Amino acid sequence: METDLLIVGGGPAGLHAAYVAASNGIKTIIVDESFSLGGQLRQQTQQLNNLPKQFGDQTGTALAQTLIERLTNLDVTVLLKHTMIGTYKDGRVGVSNGQNTIPIAAKKVIVATGAAEEAFVFPGWTLPGVMTAGAAQILMNREHVIPGKNALVIGSNDFALEVGKQLVENGVCLQGIVDNEVQLVGKKAETVHFLKEAGVPVYLDSFVKHASGSGEVEKVIISYNNTEEEMDIDLVCIGKGLTPILEPFEILNCDFTYEKELGGWLPQYSTMMETSTSSIYVAGNAAGITNLGPILLTAEIAAVSVAETLNGLSKEEANVKRELSWQELYRLESAESQNAFHARVNLMRSFQDNVDAQLTQLFNMFVGGV
């Protein structure tokens, strides 16, 4: 197969990048390992209010539908249940469905593989009934299965708290939020208020010491205030956080850097979202763990850059679009974490000498000349 642009990942970043690129005449292929497009949006029934202006406020499931339907009349080919497995000597990318391998010759590649959930490890963590927060959300919102009756959530980041909220809304008795941090990590006041009003106990500076049960989790012991408390639990949701998925960048020989505020190890990239490997771009959580607004906007920046290099957009048009996207990205990302945006600027600076020359006015205006 031949194409202008190959996008690895069919979640929100990949879908939006495909729309922006294809809208500017770029022939596009999306490859995704799942059975359907949409990524994590498919089970996010909550209202999303940190989206770029063009999307307004809507639920994750509605946004997934919007992103997918926009591609209907564009030159976008979708390969579901396919995974990127390597590259050929001539630069083609190999994707496989487990039975057949398809070589794809692409002029440009955007990697939008997202992030994976991390797990806390403790004695008994492999028992049935112990799962990631994301797995619990899939069961509730996509499979319409209530995963337990008496639950404990480990972790207090925004996603863990949101899943805790959804558990309560689905009639589950949430017996506590446990985190080894000394204060809540999550910043969404609405979610925190909901859990407080629901009477959910929060155990900070605490940890799960042990989970036990006969064939499935039945009891959990937590260490709290130098004491131990035993709980009757049939569901433990682990919400430690997310880390970028990096394997495609390793295959594509991209260089990496470390930014704790963005989730750890990341591919190096420029203000155009291009990595150290020419013609390979990054978008979404693979470019740094963030909220959904910047996930979509990094995809837009990457797709605009691809369209520019393939003559779908003039340099002037692309520069205007990128600058507007960076401005909105700053607004949405810094609303939750100024540190994350600073880390993103530092990442680009360490890789690209002319970051300030390209975006001086923007960065000086918003970040005080970092």
Tab-separated table of C-alpha atoms in Angstrom:
chain	number	residue	atom	x	y	z
A	1	MET	CA	0.000	0.000	0.000
A	2	GLU	CA	1.090	3.570	-0.643
A	3	THR	CA	-0.087	6.706	1.101
A	4	ASP	CA	0.898	10.261	1.891
A	5	LEU	CA	0.380	9.830	5.628
A	6	LEU	CA	0.269	6.811	7.927
A	7	ILE	CA	-1.243	7.382	11.362
A	8	VAL	CA	-0.495	4.760	14.004
A	9	GLY	CA	-3.334	4.891	16.522
A	10	GLY	CA	-7.049	5.488	16.046
A	11	GLY	CA	-7.844	7.265	19.285
A	12	PRO	CA	-8.756	10.960	19.584
A	13	ALA	CA	-5.328	12.207	18.479
A	14	GLY	CA	-5.123	9.880	15.491
A	15	LEU	CA	-8.671	10.627	14.374
A	16	HIS	CA	-8.272	14.385	14.612
A	17	ALA	CA	-4.905	14.281	12.836
A	18	ALA	CA	-6.492	12.245	10.042
A	19	TYR	CA	-9.294	14.771	9.640
A	20	VAL	CA	-6.992	17.798	9.529
A	21	ALA	CA	-4.589	16.138	7.092
A	22	ALA	CA	-7.220	14.639	4.787
A	23	SER	CA	-9.157	17.922	4.752
A	24	ASN	CA	-6.068	19.441	3.170
A	25	GLY	CA	-5.790	16.820	0.441
A	26	ILE	CA	-3.457	14.387	2.206
A	27	LYS	CA	-4.156	10.709	1.454
A	28	THR	CA	-4.220	9.011	4.861
A	29	ILE	CA	-4.202	5.523	6.383
A	30	ILE	CA	-5.071	4.904	10.051
A	31	VAL	CA	-3.829	1.713	11.708
A	32	ASP	CA	-5.260	0.652	15.065
A	33	GLU	CA	-4.917	-2.578	17.021
A	34	SER	CA	-8.466	-2.421	18.370
A	35	PHE	CA	-11.717	-3.623	16.829
A	36	SER	CA	-13.053	-0.069	16.513
A	37	LEU	CA	-11.901	3.535	16.397
A	38	GLY	CA	-12.126	5.995	19.262
A	39	GLY	CA	-9.642	4.700	21.805
A	40	GLN	CA	-10.444	5.503	25.421
A	41	LEU	CA	-13.247	7.851	24.381
A	42	ARG	CA	-15.455	4.817	23.738
A	43	GLN	CA	-16.061	4.329	27.467
A	44	GLN	CA	-15.865	7.928	28.669
A	45	THR	CA	-19.489	8.807	29.309
A	46	GLN	CA	-18.637	11.828	31.444
A	47	GLN	CA	-18.995	15.396	30.168
A	48	LEU	CA	-15.720	16.805	28.848
A	49	ASN	CA	-15.228	20.522	29.354
A	50	ASN	CA	-11.540	20.958	28.508
A	51	LEU	CA	-11.890	20.596	24.748
A	52	PRO	CA	-10.732	22.986	22.012
A	53	LYS	CA	-13.363	25.604	21.151
A	54	GLN	CA	-14.281	23.912	17.881
A	55	PHE	CA	-15.699	20.923	19.801
A	56	GLY	CA	-17.567	22.639	22.635
A	57	ASP	CA	-18.534	20.542	25.657
A	58	GLN	CA	-19.656	16.965	25.059
A	59	THR	CA	-19.246	13.467	26.452
A	60	GLY	CA	-16.330	11.303	25.447
A	61	THR	CA	-18.579	8.845	23.631
A	62	ALA	CA	-20.215	11.670	21.669
A	63	LEU	CA	-16.814	13.119	20.786
A	64	ALA	CA	-15.644	9.730	19.515
A	65	GLN	CA	-18.670	9.591	17.231
A	66	THR	CA	-17.981	13.131	15.998
A	67	LEU	CA	-14.329	12.388	15.238
A	68	ILE	CA	-15.192	9.183	13.383
A	69	GLU	CA	-18.112	10.536	11.348
A	70	ARG	CA	-16.074	13.499	10.072
A	71	LEU	CA	-13.850	11.089	8.133
A	72	THR	CA	-16.684	9.574	6.091
A	73	ASN	CA	-16.202	11.497	2.847
A	74	LEU	CA	-12.445	12.003	3.100
A	75	ASP	CA	-9.577	9.995	1.602
A	76	VAL	CA	-8.935	8.025	4.786
A	77	THR	CA	-8.408	4.248	4.853
A	78	VAL	CA	-8.816	2.481	8.208
A	79	LEU	CA	-7.078	-0.791	9.101
A	80	LEU	CA	-8.533	-2.119	12.359
A	81	LYS	CA	-7.062	-5.040	14.327
A	82	HIS	CA	-3.675	-4.194	12.823
A	83	THR	CA	-0.488	-3.430	14.727
A	84	MET	CA	2.713	-1.782	13.590
A	85	ILE	CA	5.392	-4.471	13.940
A	86	GLY	CA	8.477	-3.059	12.233
A	87	THR	CA	10.051	-1.356	9.260
A	88	TYR	CA	11.629	-2.618	6.050
A	89	LYS	CA	15.072	-1.630	4.803
A	90	ASP	CA	13.456	0.605	2.189
A	91	GLY	CA	11.567	2.552	4.887
A	92	ARG	CA	8.166	0.942	4.467
A	93	VAL	CA	6.252	0.254	7.662
A	94	GLY	CA	4.996	-3.260	8.356
A	95	VAL	CA	1.565	-3.663	9.943
A	96	SER	CA	0.027	-7.007	10.822
A	97	ASN	CA	-3.315	-8.467	11.866
A	98	GLY	CA	-1.599	-11.543	13.278
A	99	GLN	CA	-1.960	-13.517	10.068
A	100	ASN	CA	-0.806	-11.251	7.268
A	101	THR	CA	1.700	-8.419	7.144
A	102	ILE	CA	1.060	-5.387	4.959
A	103	PRO	CA	3.981	-3.146	3.923
A	104	ILE	CA	2.919	0.505	3.783
A	105	ALA	CA	4.979	3.096	1.935
A	106	ALA	CA	4.167	6.412	3.613
A	107	LYS	CA	5.733	9.796	2.950
A	108	LYS	CA	4.996	10.842	6.536
A	109	VAL	CA	4.054	9.019	9.755
A	110	ILE	CA	2.224	10.364	12.802
A	111	VAL	CA	2.482	8.129	15.863
A	112	ALA	CA	-0.522	8.645	18.135
A	113	THR	CA	-0.420	5.487	20.217
A	114	GLY	CA	-1.488	7.164	23.438
A	115	ALA	CA	-0.585	5.886	26.870
A	116	ALA	CA	-0.814	2.770	29.010
A	117	GLU	CA	-2.029	2.508	32.585
A	118	GLU	CA	0.487	1.792	35.309
A	119	ALA	CA	-0.283	-0.572	38.167
A	120	PHE	CA	0.597	-0.544	41.859
A	121	VAL	CA	2.081	-3.906	42.816
A	122	PHE	CA	1.206	-5.393	46.207
A	123	PRO	CA	0.667	-8.916	47.595
A	124	GLY	CA	-2.544	-10.211	46.041
A	125	TRP	CA	-2.600	-7.741	43.154
A	126	THR	CA	-3.094	-10.545	40.603
A	127	LEU	CA	-6.330	-11.811	42.178
A	128	PRO	CA	-9.485	-11.616	40.044
A	129	GLY	CA	-11.347	-8.469	41.020
A	130	VAL	CA	-8.166	-6.378	41.069
A	131	MET	CA	-7.989	-4.333	37.870
A	132	THR	CA	-6.935	-0.984	36.486
A	133	ALA	CA	-9.326	1.943	36.714
A	134	GLY	CA	-9.539	1.918	32.927
A	135	ALA	CA	-10.627	-1.725	32.887
A	136	ALA	CA	-13.386	-0.949	35.388
A	137	GLN	CA	-14.545	1.946	33.217
A	138	ILE	CA	-14.681	-0.295	30.144
A	139	LEU	CA	-16.804	-2.850	32.009
A	140	MET	CA	-19.245	-0.204	33.235
A	141	ASN	CA	-19.602	2.042	30.234
A	142	ARG	CA	-18.872	-0.170	27.246
A	143	GLU	CA	-19.893	-3.645	28.382
A	144	HIS	CA	-22.601	-2.458	30.815
A	145	VAL	CA	-21.301	-4.774	33.542
A	146	ILE	CA	-20.953	-3.626	37.153
A	147	PRO	CA	-17.519	-4.985	38.158
A	148	GLY	CA	-18.205	-5.310	41.903
A	149	LYS	CA	-20.347	-4.349	44.869
A	150	ASN	CA	-17.772	-3.096	47.384
A	151	ALA	CA	-14.859	-1.243	45.860
A	152	LEU	CA	-11.597	0.435	46.738
A	153	VAL	CA	-9.794	2.847	44.405
A	154	ILE	CA	-6.014	3.124	44.643
A	155	GLY	CA	-4.760	6.483	43.391
A	156	SER	CA	-6.185	9.988	43.502
A	157	ASN	CA	-5.366	11.449	40.086
A	158	ASP	CA	-8.235	12.913	38.083
A	159	PHE	CA	-8.879	9.715	36.148
A	160	ALA	CA	-8.922	7.529	39.270
A	161	LEU	CA	-11.333	9.937	40.972
A	162	GLU	CA	-13.576	10.045	37.888
A	163	VAL	CA	-13.782	6.244	37.845
A	164	GLY	CA	-14.568	6.338	41.568
A	165	LYS	CA	-17.384	8.771	40.820
A	166	GLN	CA	-18.741	6.512	38.084
A	167	LEU	CA	-18.638	3.515	40.433
A	168	VAL	CA	-20.803	5.398	42.932
A	169	GLU	CA	-23.169	6.516	40.165
A	170	ASN	CA	-23.586	2.867	39.181
A	171	GLY	CA	-24.554	1.828	42.697
A	172	VAL	CA	-21.220	0.434	43.848
A	173	CYS	CA	-20.307	0.996	47.510
A	174	LEU	CA	-16.987	2.827	47.260
A	175	GLN	CA	-15.319	2.167	50.598
A	176	GLY	CA	-12.393	4.460	50.037
A	177	ILE	CA	-9.770	6.227	47.959
A	178	VAL	CA	-6.241	5.217	48.968
A	179	ASP	CA	-3.114	7.074	47.913
A	180	ASN	CA	0.435	7.296	49.215
A	181	GLU	CA	0.494	11.013	48.396
A	182	VAL	CA	-0.084	13.489	51.229
A	183	GLN	CA	-2.788	15.349	49.296
A	184	LEU	CA	-5.194	14.580	46.479
A	185	VAL	CA	-3.511	14.568	43.084
A	186	GLY	CA	-6.770	15.204	41.232
A	187	LYS	CA	-7.693	18.830	40.656
A	188	LYS	CA	-11.233	18.619	39.259
A	189	ALA	CA	-13.315	20.288	41.949
A	190	GLU	CA	-16.611	18.877	40.682
A	191	THR	CA	-15.413	15.276	41.025
A	192	VAL	CA	-13.817	15.857	44.425
A	193	HIS	CA	-17.017	17.532	45.659
A	194	PHE	CA	-19.154	14.640	44.386
A	195	LEU	CA	-17.075	12.047	46.244
A	196	LYS	CA	-17.091	14.141	49.408
A	197	GLU	CA	-20.874	14.546	49.268
A	198	ALA	CA	-21.194	10.788	48.699
A	199	GLY	CA	-19.273	10.208	51.931
A	200	VAL	CA	-16.376	8.357	50.321
A	201	PRO	CA	-13.448	8.135	52.791
A	202	VAL	CA	-10.060	9.308	51.543
A	203	TYR	CA	-6.929	7.681	52.968
A	204	LEU	CA	-3.891	9.808	52.155
A	205	ASP	CA	-0.285	8.963	52.993
A	206	SER	CA	-1.517	5.371	52.946
A	207	PHE	CA	-1.094	2.216	50.906
A	208	VAL	CA	-2.577	-1.220	50.319
A	209	LYS	CA	-0.535	-3.713	52.287
A	210	HIS	CA	-2.247	-6.900	51.187
A	211	ALA	CA	-5.206	-8.251	49.228
A	212	SER	CA	-6.538	-11.738	49.850
A	213	GLY	CA	-9.366	-14.059	48.917
A	214	SER	CA	-10.298	-17.555	47.823
A	215	GLY	CA	-10.101	-17.423	44.047
A	216	GLU	CA	-10.910	-13.703	43.940
A	217	VAL	CA	-10.293	-10.614	46.016
A	218	GLU	CA	-12.365	-10.595	49.218
A	219	LYS	CA	-10.369	-8.561	51.719
A	220	VAL	CA	-7.872	-5.724	51.590
A	221	ILE	CA	-5.626	-4.458	54.365
A	222	ILE	CA	-4.521	-0.829	54.133
A	223	SER	CA	-1.826	0.877	56.172
A	224	TYR	CA	-3.135	4.219	57.419
A	225	ASN	CA	-1.927	6.552	60.209
A	226	ASN	CA	0.479	3.900	61.496
A	227	THR	CA	-2.407	1.469	61.869
A	228	GLU	CA	-3.886	-1.259	59.712
A	229	GLU	CA	-7.492	-1.421	58.573
A	230	GLU	CA	-9.139	-4.460	57.010
A	231	MET	CA	-11.940	-4.008	54.494
A	232	ASP	CA	-14.342	-6.457	52.877
A	233	ILE	CA	-13.787	-5.713	49.198
A	234	ASP	CA	-14.649	-7.496	45.957
A	235	LEU	CA	-13.253	-4.857	43.587
A	236	VAL	CA	-9.951	-2.977	43.632
A	237	CYS	CA	-9.402	-0.334	40.934
A	238	ILE	CA	-5.798	0.719	40.446
A	239	GLY	CA	-5.370	4.250	39.118
A	240	LYS	CA	-1.653	4.927	39.419
A	241	GLY	CA	-1.473	6.977	36.255
A	242	LEU	CA	-0.397	6.794	32.626
A	243	THR	CA	2.878	6.423	30.763
A	244	PRO	CA	3.384	7.140	27.037
A	245	ILE	CA	3.532	4.104	24.734
A	246	LEU	CA	6.968	4.271	23.134
A	247	GLU	CA	7.504	1.050	21.154
A	248	PRO	CA	6.742	2.558	17.704
A	249	PHE	CA	9.287	5.319	18.319
A	250	GLU	CA	11.913	2.710	19.195
A	251	ILE	CA	11.150	0.874	15.944
A	252	LEU	CA	11.451	4.173	14.044
A	253	ASN	CA	14.811	5.020	15.682
A	254	CYS	CA	13.605	8.180	17.423
A	255	ASP	CA	15.631	9.760	20.215
A	256	PHE	CA	14.129	10.092	23.686
A	257	THR	CA	14.186	12.521	26.568
A	258	TYR	CA	12.795	12.490	30.103
A	259	GLU	CA	10.177	14.907	31.432
A	260	LYS	CA	8.595	13.841	34.707
A	261	GLU	CA	5.712	16.314	34.395
A	262	LEU	CA	4.715	14.770	31.058
A	263	GLY	CA	4.801	11.152	32.176
A	264	GLY	CA	8.483	10.221	31.986
A	265	TRP	CA	10.299	9.109	28.834
A	266	LEU	CA	9.120	10.698	25.584
A	267	PRO	CA	10.317	11.056	22.006
A	268	GLN	CA	12.112	14.315	21.349
A	269	TYR	CA	10.091	16.619	19.127
A	270	SER	CA	9.989	20.112	17.690
A	271	THR	CA	7.333	22.826	17.639
A	272	MET	CA	6.038	21.119	14.487
A	273	MET	CA	5.671	17.844	16.470
A	274	GLU	CA	8.360	16.231	14.306
A	275	THR	CA	10.667	13.789	16.087
A	276	SER	CA	14.417	13.315	15.663
A	277	THR	CA	13.664	10.904	12.801
A	278	SER	CA	12.789	12.907	9.705
A	279	SER	CA	9.135	12.651	8.584
A	280	ILE	CA	8.057	10.939	11.838
A	281	TYR	CA	5.682	13.005	13.987
A	282	VAL	CA	4.109	12.511	17.405
A	283	ALA	CA	0.688	13.485	18.746
A	284	GLY	CA	-1.528	12.975	21.773
A	285	ASN	CA	-0.464	11.358	25.038
A	286	ALA	CA	2.534	9.860	23.249
A	287	ALA	CA	3.863	13.448	23.226
A	288	GLY	CA	3.282	13.820	26.974
A	289	ILE	CA	0.520	12.850	29.390
A	290	THR	CA	-2.031	15.636	29.402
A	291	ASN	CA	-5.737	16.377	29.214
A	292	LEU	CA	-7.912	15.831	26.167
A	293	GLY	CA	-7.664	19.388	24.846
A	294	PRO	CA	-3.895	19.286	24.284
A	295	ILE	CA	-4.203	15.702	23.022
A	296	LEU	CA	-6.335	16.992	20.142
A	297	LEU	CA	-4.248	20.120	19.605
A	298	THR	CA	-0.904	18.300	19.350
A	299	ALA	CA	-2.598	16.159	16.701
A	300	GLU	CA	-3.721	19.277	14.864
A	301	ILE	CA	-0.225	20.760	14.959
A	302	ALA	CA	1.318	17.525	13.667
A	303	ALA	CA	-1.236	17.209	10.856
A	304	VAL	CA	-0.827	20.859	9.823
A	305	SER	CA	2.936	20.333	9.690
A	306	VAL	CA	2.493	17.243	7.517
A	307	ALA	CA	0.100	19.099	5.207
A	308	GLU	CA	2.612	21.927	4.867
A	309	THR	CA	5.501	19.640	3.933
A	310	LEU	CA	3.310	17.828	1.367
A	311	ASN	CA	2.073	21.118	-0.137
A	312	GLY	CA	-1.452	20.826	1.193
A	313	LEU	CA	-0.960	24.129	3.014
A	314	SER	CA	1.273	27.106	2.327
A	315	LYS	CA	3.933	28.000	4.863
A	316	GLU	CA	1.995	31.120	5.826
A	317	GLU	CA	-1.257	29.200	6.354
A	318	ALA	CA	0.509	26.513	8.375
A	319	ASN	CA	2.285	29.039	10.602
A	320	VAL	CA	-0.989	30.798	11.433
A	321	LYS	CA	-2.755	27.513	12.220
A	322	ARG	CA	0.132	26.247	14.369
A	323	GLU	CA	0.367	29.452	16.360
A	324	LEU	CA	-3.372	29.454	17.074
A	325	SER	CA	-3.157	25.806	18.125
A	326	TRP	CA	-0.206	26.472	20.429
A	327	GLN	CA	-2.073	29.369	22.034
A	328	GLU	CA	-5.110	27.212	22.727
A	329	LEU	CA	-2.934	24.326	23.869
A	330	TYR	CA	-1.296	26.602	26.419
A	331	ARG	CA	-4.681	27.793	27.673
A	332	LEU	CA	-6.105	24.297	28.119
A	333	GLU	CA	-2.989	22.592	29.455
A	334	SER	CA	-1.945	25.291	31.894
A	335	ALA	CA	-5.493	25.510	33.261
A	336	GLU	CA	-4.738	22.196	34.959
A	337	SER	CA	-0.943	22.299	35.197
A	338	GLN	CA	1.419	25.160	34.394
A	339	ASN	CA	4.257	22.697	35.039
A	340	ALA	CA	3.161	20.453	32.178
A	341	PHE	CA	3.317	23.240	29.605
A	342	HIS	CA	6.681	24.445	30.948
A	343	ALA	CA	7.969	20.871	30.633
A	344	ARG	CA	6.718	20.707	27.045
A	345	VAL	CA	8.574	23.923	26.174
A	346	ASN	CA	11.730	22.630	27.860
A	347	LEU	CA	11.454	19.368	25.929
A	348	MET	CA	11.284	21.214	22.617
A	349	ARG	CA	14.058	23.580	23.634
A	350	SER	CA	16.428	20.732	24.436
A	351	PHE	CA	15.882	19.351	20.927
A	352	GLN	CA	15.284	22.408	18.742
A	353	ASP	CA	17.595	25.405	19.009
A	354	ASN	CA	15.188	27.865	17.403
A	355	VAL	CA	12.118	27.236	19.582
A	356	ASP	CA	12.232	30.801	20.859
A	357	ALA	CA	12.769	32.173	17.368
A	358	GLN	CA	9.684	30.328	16.127
A	359	LEU	CA	7.367	31.023	19.024
A	360	THR	CA	9.008	33.878	20.902
A	361	GLN	CA	5.932	36.066	21.040
A	362	LEU	CA	3.731	33.197	22.171
A	363	PHE	CA	6.051	31.902	24.884
A	364	ASN	CA	7.017	35.331	26.166
A	365	MET	CA	3.377	36.366	26.302
A	366	PHE	CA	2.160	33.352	28.227
A	367	VAL	CA	5.131	31.855	30.042
A	368	GLY	CA	7.279	34.859	30.859
A	369	GLY	CA	10.047	33.871	28.482
A	370	VAL	CA	10.799	30.347	29.712
